[in-house]
JSON list of C-alpha atoms in Angstrom, two decimals:
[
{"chain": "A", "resi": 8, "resn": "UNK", "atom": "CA", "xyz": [-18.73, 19.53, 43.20]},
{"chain": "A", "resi": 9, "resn": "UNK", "atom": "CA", "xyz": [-18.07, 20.82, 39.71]},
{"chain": "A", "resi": 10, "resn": "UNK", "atom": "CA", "xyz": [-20.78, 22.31, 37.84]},
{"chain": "A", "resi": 11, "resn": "UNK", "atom": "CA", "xyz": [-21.63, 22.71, 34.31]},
{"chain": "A", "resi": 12, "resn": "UNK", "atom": "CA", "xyz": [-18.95, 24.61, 32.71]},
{"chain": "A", "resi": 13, "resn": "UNK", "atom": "CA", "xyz": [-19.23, 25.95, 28.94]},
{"chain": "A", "resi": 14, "resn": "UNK", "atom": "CA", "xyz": [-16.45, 28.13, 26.49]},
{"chain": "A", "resi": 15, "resn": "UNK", "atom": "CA", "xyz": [-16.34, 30.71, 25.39]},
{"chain": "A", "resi": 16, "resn": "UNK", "atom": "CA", "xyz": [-18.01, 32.86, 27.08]},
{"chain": "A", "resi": 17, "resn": "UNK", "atom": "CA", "xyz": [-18.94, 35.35, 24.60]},
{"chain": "A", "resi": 18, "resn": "UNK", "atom": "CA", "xyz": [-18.33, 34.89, 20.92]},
{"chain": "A", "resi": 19, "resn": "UNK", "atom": "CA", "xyz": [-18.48, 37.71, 17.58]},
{"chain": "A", "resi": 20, "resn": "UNK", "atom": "CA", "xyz": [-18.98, 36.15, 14.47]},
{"chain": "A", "resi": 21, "resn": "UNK", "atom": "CA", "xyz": [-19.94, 37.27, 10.66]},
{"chain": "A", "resi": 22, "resn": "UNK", "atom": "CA", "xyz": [-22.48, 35.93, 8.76]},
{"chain": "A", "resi": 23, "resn": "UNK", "atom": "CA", "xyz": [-22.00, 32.86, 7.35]},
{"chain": "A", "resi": 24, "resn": "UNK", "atom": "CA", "xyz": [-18.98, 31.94, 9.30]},
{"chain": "A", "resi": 25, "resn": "UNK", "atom": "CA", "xyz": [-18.89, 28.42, 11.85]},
{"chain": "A", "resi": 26, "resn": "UNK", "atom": "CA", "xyz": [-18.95, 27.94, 15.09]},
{"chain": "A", "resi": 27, "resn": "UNK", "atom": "CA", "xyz": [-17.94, 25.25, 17.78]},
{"chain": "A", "resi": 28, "resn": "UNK", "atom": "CA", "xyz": [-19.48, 26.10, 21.51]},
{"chain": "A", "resi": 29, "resn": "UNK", "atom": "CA", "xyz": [-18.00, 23.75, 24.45]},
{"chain": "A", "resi": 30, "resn": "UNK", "atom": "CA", "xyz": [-20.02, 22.08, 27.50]},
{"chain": "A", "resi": 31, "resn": "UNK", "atom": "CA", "xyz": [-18.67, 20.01, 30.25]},
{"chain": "A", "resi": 32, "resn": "UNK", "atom": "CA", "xyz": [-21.68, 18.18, 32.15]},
{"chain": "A", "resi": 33, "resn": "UNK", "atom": "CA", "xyz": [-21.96, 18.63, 36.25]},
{"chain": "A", "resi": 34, "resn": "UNK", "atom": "CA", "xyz": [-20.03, 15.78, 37.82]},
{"chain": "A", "resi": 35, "resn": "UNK", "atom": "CA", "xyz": [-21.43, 12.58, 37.61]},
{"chain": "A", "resi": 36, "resn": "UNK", "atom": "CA", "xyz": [-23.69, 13.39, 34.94]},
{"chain": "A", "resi": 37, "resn": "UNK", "atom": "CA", "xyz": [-24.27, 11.60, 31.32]},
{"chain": "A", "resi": 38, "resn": "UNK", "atom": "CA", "xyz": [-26.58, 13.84, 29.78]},
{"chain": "A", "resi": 39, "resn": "UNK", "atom": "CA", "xyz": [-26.04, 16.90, 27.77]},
{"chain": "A", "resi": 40, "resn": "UNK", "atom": "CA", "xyz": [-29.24, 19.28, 26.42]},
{"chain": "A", "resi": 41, "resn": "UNK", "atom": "CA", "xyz": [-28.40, 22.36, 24.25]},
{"chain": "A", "resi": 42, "resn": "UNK", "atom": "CA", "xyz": [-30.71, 25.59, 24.11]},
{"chain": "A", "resi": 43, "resn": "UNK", "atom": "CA", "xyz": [-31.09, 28.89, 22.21]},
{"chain": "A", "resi": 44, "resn": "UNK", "atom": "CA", "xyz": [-32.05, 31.54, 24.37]},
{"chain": "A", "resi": 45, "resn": "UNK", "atom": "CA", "xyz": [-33.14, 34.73, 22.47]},
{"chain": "A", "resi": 46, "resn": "UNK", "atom": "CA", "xyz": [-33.51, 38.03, 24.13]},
{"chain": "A", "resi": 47, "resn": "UNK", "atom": "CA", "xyz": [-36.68, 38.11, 26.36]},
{"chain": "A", "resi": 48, "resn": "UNK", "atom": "CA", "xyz": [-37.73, 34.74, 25.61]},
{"chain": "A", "resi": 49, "resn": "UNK", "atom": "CA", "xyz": [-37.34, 31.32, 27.07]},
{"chain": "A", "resi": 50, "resn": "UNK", "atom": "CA", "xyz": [-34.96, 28.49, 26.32]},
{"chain": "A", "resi": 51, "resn": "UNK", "atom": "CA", "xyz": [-35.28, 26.52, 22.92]},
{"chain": "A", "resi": 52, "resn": "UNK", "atom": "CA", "xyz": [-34.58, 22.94, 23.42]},
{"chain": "A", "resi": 53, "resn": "UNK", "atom": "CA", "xyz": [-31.91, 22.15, 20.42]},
{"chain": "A", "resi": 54, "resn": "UNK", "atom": "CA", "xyz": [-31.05, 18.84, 20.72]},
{"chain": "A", "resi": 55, "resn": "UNK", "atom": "CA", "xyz": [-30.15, 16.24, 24.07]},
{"chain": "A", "resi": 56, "resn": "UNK", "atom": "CA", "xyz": [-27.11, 13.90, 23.91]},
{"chain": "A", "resi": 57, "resn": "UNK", "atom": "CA", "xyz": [-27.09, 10.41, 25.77]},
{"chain": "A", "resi": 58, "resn": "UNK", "atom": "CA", "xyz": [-24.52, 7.78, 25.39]},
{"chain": "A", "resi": 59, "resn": "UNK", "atom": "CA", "xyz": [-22.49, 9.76, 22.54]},
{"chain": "A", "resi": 60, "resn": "UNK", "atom": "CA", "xyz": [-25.51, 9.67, 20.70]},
{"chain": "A", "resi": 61, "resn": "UNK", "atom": "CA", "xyz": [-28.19, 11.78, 19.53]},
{"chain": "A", "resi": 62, "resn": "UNK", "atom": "CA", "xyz": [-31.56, 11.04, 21.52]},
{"chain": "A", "resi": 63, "resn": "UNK", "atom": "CA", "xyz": [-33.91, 13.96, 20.47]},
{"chain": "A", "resi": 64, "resn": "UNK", "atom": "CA", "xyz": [-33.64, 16.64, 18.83]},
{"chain": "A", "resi": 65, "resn": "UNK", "atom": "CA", "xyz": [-35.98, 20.14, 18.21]},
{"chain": "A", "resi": 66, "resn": "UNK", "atom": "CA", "xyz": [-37.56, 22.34, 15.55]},
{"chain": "A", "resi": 67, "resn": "UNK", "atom": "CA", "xyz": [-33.67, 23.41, 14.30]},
{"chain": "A", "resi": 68, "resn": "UNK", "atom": "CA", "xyz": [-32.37, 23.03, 11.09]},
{"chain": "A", "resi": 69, "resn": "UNK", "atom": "CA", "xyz": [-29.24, 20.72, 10.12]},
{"chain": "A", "resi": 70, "resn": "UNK", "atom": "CA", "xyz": [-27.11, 23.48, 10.53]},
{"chain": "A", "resi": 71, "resn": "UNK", "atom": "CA", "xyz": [-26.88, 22.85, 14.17]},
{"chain": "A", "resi": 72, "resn": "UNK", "atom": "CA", "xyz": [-25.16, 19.58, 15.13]},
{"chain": "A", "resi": 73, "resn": "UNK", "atom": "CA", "xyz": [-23.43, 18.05, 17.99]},
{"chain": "A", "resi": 74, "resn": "UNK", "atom": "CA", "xyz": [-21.41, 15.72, 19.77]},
{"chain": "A", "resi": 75, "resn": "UNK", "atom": "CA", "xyz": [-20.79, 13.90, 22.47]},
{"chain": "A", "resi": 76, "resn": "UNK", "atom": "CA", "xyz": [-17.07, 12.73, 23.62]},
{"chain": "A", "resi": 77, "resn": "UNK", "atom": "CA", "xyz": [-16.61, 9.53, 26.19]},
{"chain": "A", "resi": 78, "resn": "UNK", "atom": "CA", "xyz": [-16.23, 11.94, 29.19]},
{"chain": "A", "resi": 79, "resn": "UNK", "atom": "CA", "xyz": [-19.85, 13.04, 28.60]},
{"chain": "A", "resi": 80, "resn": "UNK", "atom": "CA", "xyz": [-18.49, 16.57, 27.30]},
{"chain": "A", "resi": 81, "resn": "UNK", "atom": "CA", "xyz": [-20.25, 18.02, 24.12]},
{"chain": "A", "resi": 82, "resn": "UNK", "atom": "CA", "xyz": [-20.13, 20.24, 21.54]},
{"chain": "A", "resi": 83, "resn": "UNK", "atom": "CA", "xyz": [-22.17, 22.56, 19.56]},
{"chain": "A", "resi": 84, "resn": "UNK", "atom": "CA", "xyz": [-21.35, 23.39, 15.88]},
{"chain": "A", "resi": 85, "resn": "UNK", "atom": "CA", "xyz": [-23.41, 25.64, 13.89]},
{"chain": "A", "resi": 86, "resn": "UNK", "atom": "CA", "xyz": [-22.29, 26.38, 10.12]},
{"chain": "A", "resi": 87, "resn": "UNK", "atom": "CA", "xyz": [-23.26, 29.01, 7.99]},
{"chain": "A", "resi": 88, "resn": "UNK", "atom": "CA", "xyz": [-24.14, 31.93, 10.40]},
{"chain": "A", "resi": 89, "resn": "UNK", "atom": "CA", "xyz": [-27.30, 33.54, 10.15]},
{"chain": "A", "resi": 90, "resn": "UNK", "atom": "CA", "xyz": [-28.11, 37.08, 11.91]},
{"chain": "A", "resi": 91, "resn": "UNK", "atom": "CA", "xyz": [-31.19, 35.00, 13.77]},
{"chain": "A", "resi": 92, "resn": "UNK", "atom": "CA", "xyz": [-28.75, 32.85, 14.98]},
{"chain": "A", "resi": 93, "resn": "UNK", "atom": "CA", "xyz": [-27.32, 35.47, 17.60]},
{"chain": "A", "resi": 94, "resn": "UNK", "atom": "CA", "xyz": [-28.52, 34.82, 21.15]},
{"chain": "A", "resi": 95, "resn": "UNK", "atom": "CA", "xyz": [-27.43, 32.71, 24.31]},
{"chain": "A", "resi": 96, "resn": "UNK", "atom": "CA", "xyz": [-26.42, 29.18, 24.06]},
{"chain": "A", "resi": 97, "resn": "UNK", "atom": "CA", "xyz": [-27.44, 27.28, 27.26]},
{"chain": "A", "resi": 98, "resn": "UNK", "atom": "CA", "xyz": [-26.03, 23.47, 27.90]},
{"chain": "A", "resi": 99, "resn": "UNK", "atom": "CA", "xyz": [-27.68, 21.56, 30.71]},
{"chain": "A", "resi": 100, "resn": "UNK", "atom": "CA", "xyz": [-26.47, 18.29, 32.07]},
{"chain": "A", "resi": 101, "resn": "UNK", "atom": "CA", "xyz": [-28.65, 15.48, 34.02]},
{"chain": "A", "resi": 102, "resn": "UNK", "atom": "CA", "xyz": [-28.45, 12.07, 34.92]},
{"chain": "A", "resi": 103, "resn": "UNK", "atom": "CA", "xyz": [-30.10, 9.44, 32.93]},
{"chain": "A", "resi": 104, "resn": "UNK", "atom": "CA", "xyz": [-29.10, 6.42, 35.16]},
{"chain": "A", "resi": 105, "resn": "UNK", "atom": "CA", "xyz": [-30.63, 8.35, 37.96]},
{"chain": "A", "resi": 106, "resn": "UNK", "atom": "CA", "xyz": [-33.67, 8.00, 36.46]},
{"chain": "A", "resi": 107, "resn": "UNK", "atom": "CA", "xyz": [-33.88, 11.49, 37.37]},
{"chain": "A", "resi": 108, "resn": "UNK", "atom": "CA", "xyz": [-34.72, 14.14, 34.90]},
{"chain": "A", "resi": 109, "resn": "UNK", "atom": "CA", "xyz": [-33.32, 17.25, 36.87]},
{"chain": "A", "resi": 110, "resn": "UNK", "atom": "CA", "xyz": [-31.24, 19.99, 34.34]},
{"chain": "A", "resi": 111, "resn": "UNK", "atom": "CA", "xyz": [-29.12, 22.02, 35.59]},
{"chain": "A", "resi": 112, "resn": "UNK", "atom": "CA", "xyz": [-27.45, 24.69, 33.51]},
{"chain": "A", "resi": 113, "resn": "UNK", "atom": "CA", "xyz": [-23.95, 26.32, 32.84]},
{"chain": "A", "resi": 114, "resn": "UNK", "atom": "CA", "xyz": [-23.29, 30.07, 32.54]},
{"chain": "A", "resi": 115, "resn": "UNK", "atom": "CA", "xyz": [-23.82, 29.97, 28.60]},
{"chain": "A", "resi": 116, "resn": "UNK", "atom": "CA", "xyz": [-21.96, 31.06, 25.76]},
{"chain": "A", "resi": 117, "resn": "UNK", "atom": "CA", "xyz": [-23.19, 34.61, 24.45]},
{"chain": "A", "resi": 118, "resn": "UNK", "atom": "CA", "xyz": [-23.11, 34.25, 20.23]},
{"chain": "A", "resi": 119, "resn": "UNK", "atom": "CA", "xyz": [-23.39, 37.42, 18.39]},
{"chain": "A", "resi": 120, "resn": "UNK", "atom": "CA", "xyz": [-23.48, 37.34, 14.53]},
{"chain": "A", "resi": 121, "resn": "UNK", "atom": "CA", "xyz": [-22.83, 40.48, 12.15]},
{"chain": "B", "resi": 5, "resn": "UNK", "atom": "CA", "xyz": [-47.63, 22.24, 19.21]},
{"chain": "B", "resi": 6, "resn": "UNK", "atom": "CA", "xyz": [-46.41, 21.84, 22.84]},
{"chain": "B", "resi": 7, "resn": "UNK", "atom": "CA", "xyz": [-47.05, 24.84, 24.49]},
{"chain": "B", "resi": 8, "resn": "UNK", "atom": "CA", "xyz": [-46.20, 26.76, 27.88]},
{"chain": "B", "resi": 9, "resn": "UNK", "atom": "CA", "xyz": [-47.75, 30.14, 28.73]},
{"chain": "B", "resi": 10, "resn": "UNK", "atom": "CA", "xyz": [-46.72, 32.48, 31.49]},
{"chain": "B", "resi": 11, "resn": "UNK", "atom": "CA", "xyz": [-47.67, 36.01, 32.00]},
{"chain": "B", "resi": 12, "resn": "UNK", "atom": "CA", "xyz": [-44.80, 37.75, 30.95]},
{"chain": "B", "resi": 13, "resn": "UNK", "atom": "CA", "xyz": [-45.41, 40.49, 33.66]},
{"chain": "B", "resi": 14, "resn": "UNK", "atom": "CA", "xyz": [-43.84, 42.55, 34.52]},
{"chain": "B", "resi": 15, "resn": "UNK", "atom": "CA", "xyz": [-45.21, 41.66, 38.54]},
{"chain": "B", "resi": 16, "resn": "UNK", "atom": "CA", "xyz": [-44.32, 44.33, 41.30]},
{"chain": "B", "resi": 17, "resn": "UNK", "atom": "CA", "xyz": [-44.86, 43.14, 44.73]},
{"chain": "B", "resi": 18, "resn": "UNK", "atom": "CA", "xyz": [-43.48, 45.09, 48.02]},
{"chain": "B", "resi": 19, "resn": "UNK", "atom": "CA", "xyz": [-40.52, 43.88, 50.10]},
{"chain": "B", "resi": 20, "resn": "UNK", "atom": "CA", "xyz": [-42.05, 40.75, 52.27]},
{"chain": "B", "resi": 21, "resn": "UNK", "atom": "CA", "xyz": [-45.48, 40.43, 50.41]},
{"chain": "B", "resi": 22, "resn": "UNK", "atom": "CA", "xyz": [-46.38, 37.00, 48.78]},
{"chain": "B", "resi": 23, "resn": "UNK", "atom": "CA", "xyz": [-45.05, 36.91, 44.96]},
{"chain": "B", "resi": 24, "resn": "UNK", "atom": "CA", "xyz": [-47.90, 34.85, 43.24]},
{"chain": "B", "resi": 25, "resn": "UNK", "atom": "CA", "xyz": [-46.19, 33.44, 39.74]},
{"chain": "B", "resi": 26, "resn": "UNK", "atom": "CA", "xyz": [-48.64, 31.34, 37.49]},
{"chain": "B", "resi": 27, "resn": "UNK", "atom": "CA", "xyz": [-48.28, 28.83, 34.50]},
{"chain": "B", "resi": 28, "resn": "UNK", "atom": "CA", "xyz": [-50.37, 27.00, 32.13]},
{"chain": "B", "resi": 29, "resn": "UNK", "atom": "CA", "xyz": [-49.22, 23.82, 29.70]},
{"chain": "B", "resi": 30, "resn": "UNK", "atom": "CA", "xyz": [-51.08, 22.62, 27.05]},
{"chain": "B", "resi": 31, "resn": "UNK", "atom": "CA", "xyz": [-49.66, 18.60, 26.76]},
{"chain": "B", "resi": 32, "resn": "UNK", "atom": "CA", "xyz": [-51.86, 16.55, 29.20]},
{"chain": "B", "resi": 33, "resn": "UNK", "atom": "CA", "xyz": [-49.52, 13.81, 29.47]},
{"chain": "B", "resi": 34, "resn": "UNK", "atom": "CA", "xyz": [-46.70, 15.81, 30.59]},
{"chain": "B", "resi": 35, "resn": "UNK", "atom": "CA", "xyz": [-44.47, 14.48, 33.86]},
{"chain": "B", "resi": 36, "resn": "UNK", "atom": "CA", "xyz": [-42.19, 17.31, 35.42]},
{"chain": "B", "resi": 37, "resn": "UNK", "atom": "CA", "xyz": [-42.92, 20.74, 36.37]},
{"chain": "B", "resi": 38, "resn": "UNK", "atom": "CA", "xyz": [-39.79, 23.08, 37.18]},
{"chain": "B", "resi": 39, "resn": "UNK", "atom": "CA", "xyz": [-39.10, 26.71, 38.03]},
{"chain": "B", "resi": 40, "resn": "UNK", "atom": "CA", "xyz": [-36.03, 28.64, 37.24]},
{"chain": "B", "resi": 41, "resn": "UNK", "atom": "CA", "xyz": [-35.16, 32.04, 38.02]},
{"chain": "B", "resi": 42, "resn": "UNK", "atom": "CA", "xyz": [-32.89, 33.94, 35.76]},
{"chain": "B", "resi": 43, "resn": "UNK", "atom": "CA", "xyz": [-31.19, 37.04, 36.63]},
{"chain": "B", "resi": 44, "resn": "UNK", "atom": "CA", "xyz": [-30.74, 39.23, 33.65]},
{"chain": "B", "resi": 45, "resn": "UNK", "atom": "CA", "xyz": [-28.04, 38.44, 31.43]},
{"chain": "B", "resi": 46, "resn": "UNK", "atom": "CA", "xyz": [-27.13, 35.17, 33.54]},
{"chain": "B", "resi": 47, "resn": "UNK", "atom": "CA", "xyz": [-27.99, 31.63, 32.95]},
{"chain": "B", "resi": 48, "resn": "UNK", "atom": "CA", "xyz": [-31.14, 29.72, 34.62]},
{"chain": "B", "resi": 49, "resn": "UNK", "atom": "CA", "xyz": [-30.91, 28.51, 37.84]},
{"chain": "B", "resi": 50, "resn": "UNK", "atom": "CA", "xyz": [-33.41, 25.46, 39.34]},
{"chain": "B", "resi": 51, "resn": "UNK", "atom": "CA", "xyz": [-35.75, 26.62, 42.22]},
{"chain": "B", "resi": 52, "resn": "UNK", "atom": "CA", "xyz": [-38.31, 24.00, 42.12]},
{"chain": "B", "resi": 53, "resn": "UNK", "atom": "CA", "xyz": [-38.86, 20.39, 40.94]},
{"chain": "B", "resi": 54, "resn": "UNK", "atom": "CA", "xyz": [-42.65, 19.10, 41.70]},
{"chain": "B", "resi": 55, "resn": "UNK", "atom": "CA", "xyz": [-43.87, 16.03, 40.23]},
{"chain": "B", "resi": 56, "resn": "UNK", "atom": "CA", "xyz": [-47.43, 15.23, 41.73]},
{"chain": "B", "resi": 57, "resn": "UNK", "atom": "CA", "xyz": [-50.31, 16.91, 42.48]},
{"chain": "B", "resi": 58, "resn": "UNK", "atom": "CA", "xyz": [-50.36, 19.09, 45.87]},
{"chain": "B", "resi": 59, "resn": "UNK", "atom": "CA", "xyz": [-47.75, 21.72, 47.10]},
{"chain": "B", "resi": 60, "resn": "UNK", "atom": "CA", "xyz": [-44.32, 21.19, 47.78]},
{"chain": "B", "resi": 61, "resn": "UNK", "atom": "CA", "xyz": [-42.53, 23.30, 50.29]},
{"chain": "B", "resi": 62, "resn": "UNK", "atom": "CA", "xyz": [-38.89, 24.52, 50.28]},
{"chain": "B", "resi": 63, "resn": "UNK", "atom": "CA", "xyz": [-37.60, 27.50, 52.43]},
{"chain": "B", "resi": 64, "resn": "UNK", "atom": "CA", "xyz": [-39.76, 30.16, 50.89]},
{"chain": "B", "resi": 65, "resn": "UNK", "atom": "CA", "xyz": [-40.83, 28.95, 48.16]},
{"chain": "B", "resi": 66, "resn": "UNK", "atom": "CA", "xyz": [-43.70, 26.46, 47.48]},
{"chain": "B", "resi": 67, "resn": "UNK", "atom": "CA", "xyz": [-44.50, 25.12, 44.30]},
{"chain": "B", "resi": 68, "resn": "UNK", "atom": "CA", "xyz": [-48.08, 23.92, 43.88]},
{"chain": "B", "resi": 69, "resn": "UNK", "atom": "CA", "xyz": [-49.26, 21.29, 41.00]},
{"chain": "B", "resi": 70, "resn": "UNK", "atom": "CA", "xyz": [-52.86, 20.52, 39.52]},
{"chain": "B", "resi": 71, "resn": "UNK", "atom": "CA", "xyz": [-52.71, 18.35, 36.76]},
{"chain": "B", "resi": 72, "resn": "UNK", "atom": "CA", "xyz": [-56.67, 18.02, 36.11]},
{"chain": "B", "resi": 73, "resn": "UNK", "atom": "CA", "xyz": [-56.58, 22.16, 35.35]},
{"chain": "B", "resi": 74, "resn": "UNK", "atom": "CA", "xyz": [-52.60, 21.76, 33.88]},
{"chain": "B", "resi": 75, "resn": "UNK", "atom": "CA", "xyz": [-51.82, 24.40, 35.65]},
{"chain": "B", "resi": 76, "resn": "UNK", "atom": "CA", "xyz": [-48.52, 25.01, 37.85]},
{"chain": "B", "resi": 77, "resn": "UNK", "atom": "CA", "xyz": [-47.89, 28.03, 40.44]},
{"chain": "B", "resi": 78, "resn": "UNK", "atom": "CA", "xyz": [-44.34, 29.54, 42.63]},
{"chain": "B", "resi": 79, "resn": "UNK", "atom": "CA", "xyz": [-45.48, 31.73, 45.51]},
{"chain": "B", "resi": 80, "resn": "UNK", "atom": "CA", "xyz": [-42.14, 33.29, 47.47]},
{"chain": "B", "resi": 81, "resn": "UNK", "atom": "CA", "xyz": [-43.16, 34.72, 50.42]},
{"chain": "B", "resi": 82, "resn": "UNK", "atom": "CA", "xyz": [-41.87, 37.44, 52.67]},
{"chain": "B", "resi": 83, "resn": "UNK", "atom": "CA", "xyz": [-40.37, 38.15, 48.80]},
{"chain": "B", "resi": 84, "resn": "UNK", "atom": "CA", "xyz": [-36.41, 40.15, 48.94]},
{"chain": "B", "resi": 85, "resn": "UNK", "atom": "CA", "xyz": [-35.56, 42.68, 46.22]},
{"chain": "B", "resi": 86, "resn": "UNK", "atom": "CA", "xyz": [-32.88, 39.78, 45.43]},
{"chain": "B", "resi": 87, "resn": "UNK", "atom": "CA", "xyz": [-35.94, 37.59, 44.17]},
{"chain": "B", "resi": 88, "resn": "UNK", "atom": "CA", "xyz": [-36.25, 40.26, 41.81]},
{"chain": "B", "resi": 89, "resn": "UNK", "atom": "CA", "xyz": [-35.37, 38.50, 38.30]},
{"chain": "B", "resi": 90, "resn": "UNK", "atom": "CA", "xyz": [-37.32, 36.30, 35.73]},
{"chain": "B", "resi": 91, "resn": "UNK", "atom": "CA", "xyz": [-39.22, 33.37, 36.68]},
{"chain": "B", "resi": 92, "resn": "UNK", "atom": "CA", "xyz": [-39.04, 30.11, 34.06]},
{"chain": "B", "resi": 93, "resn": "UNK", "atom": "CA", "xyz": [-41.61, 27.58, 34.25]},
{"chain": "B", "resi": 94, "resn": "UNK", "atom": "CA", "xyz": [-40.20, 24.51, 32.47]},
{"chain": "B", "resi": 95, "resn": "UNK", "atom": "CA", "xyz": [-42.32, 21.05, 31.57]},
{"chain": "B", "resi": 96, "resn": "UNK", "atom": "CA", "xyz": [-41.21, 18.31, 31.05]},
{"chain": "B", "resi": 97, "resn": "UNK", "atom": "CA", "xyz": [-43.31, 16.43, 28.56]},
{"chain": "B", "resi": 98, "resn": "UNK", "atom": "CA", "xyz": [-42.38, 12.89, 29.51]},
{"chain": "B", "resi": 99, "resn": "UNK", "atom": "CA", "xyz": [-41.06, 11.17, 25.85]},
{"chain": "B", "resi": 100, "resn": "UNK", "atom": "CA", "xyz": [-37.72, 9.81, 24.85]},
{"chain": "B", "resi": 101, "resn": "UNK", "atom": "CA", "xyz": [-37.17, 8.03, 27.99]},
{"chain": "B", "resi": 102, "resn": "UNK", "atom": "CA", "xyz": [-36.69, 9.78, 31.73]},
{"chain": "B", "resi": 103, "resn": "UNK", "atom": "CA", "xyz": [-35.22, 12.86, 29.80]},
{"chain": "B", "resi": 104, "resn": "UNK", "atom": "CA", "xyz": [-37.46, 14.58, 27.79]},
{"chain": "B", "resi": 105, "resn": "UNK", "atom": "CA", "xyz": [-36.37, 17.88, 26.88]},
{"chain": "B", "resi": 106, "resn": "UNK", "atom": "CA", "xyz": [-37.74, 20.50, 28.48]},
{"chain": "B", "resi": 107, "resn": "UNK", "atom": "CA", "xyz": [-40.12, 22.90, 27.47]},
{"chain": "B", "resi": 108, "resn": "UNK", "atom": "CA", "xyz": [-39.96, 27.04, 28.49]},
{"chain": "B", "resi": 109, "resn": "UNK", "atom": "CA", "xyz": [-42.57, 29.72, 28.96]},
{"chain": "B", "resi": 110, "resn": "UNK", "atom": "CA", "xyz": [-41.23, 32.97, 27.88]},
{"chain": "B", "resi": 111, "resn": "UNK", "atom": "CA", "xyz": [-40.54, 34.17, 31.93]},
{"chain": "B", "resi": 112, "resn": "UNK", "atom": "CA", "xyz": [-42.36, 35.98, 34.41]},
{"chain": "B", "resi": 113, "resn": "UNK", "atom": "CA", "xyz": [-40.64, 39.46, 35.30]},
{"chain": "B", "resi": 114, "resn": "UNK", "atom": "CA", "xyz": [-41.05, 40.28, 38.79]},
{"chain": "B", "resi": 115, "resn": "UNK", "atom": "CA", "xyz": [-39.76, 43.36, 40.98]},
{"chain": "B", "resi": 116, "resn": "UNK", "atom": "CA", "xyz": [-39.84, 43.15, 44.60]},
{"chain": "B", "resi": 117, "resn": "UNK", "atom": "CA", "xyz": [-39.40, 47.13, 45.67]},
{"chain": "B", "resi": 118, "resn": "UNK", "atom": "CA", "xyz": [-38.25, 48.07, 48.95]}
]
């Protein structure tokens, strides 16, 4: 049973530069949820993707934005790098049909911005 | 503002002691209560789902629920020095269908020492 999978896993950028981060969801799951980790705190919700759509989305600004293909993968795209931005990028996938609100989580993608 | 407090610790228990990990939320209407434990510089990884009020039991861990005080507990017993890691209570506060997004204290350190 696959689990969640994300690329890269580590990432340098420079300020003001974009970036594109990568999620495939567990098996059999439709739902996608990005987070921002930063060091010694806990996950950020970003935004959740259902049905190649939008559904909610947090307190980020419309630099982040996402997507979501027809095999349930998604994407993260952040433009114009910020220092702040640097920290861990966490995708967790669930099951809506389920009914079940379970996340699990892939390995992340470590972002670092100079 | 949705909130979720944990004492950030860090909590030191002996090898096979009881490991006591607490958490507060402030949303009254919220549905899902889960623990993660994150080793450090890895993702989070599910523990615990509870839903009602009461303890739930699995291996040796036991997550216990009171919704009246909004309060959510872990206890590991006969704790390893592999428990040793950060503890992530997660809530779910129950909007935008049966996946909310999910919202993180900042972690629970604990040490188990040999």
């Amino acid at each position: 049973d696959a689990g969640v999978t994300q690329s890269p896993t580590h990432l340098i950028k420079t300020r003001g530069q974009q970036v594109t981060l990568r999620c495939s969801p567990k098996s059999g799951h439709d739902t996608v949820s990005w987070y921002q980790q930063a060091l010694g705190q806990g996950p950020q919700f970003i935004f959740q993707y259902y049905e190649e759509e939008e559904r909610q989305r947090g307190n980020f600004p419309d630099r982040f934005s996402g997507h979501q293909f027809p095999n349930y993968s998604s994407e993260l795209n952040v433009n114009a790098l910020l220092l702040g931005d640097s920290a861990l990028y966490l995708c967790a996938s669930s099951l809506e049909r389920g009914g079940l609100d379970t996340q699990y989580f892939g390995p992340g993608t470590r972002l670092t911005v100079l | 503002q949705k909130e979720v407090e944990q004492n950030s610790g860090p909590l030191s228990v002996p090898e096979g002691a009881i490991a006591s990990l607490n958490c507060t939320y402030s949303d009254r209407g919220s549905q899902s209560f889960f623990w993660y434990r994150q080793y450090s510089g890895k993702s989070p990884e599910l523990i615990m789902s509870i839903y009602s009020n009461g303890d739930k039991e699995d291996g040796r861990f036991t997550a216990q629920l009171n919704k009246a005080s909004q309060y959510v507990s872990l206890l590991i017993r006969d704790s390893q020095p592999s428990d040793s890691a950060t503890y992530l209570c997660a809530v779910n506060p129950g909007y935008g269908g049966s996946q909310g997004n999910l919202i993180f204290g900042k972690g629970t350190k604990l040490s188990v020492k040999p």
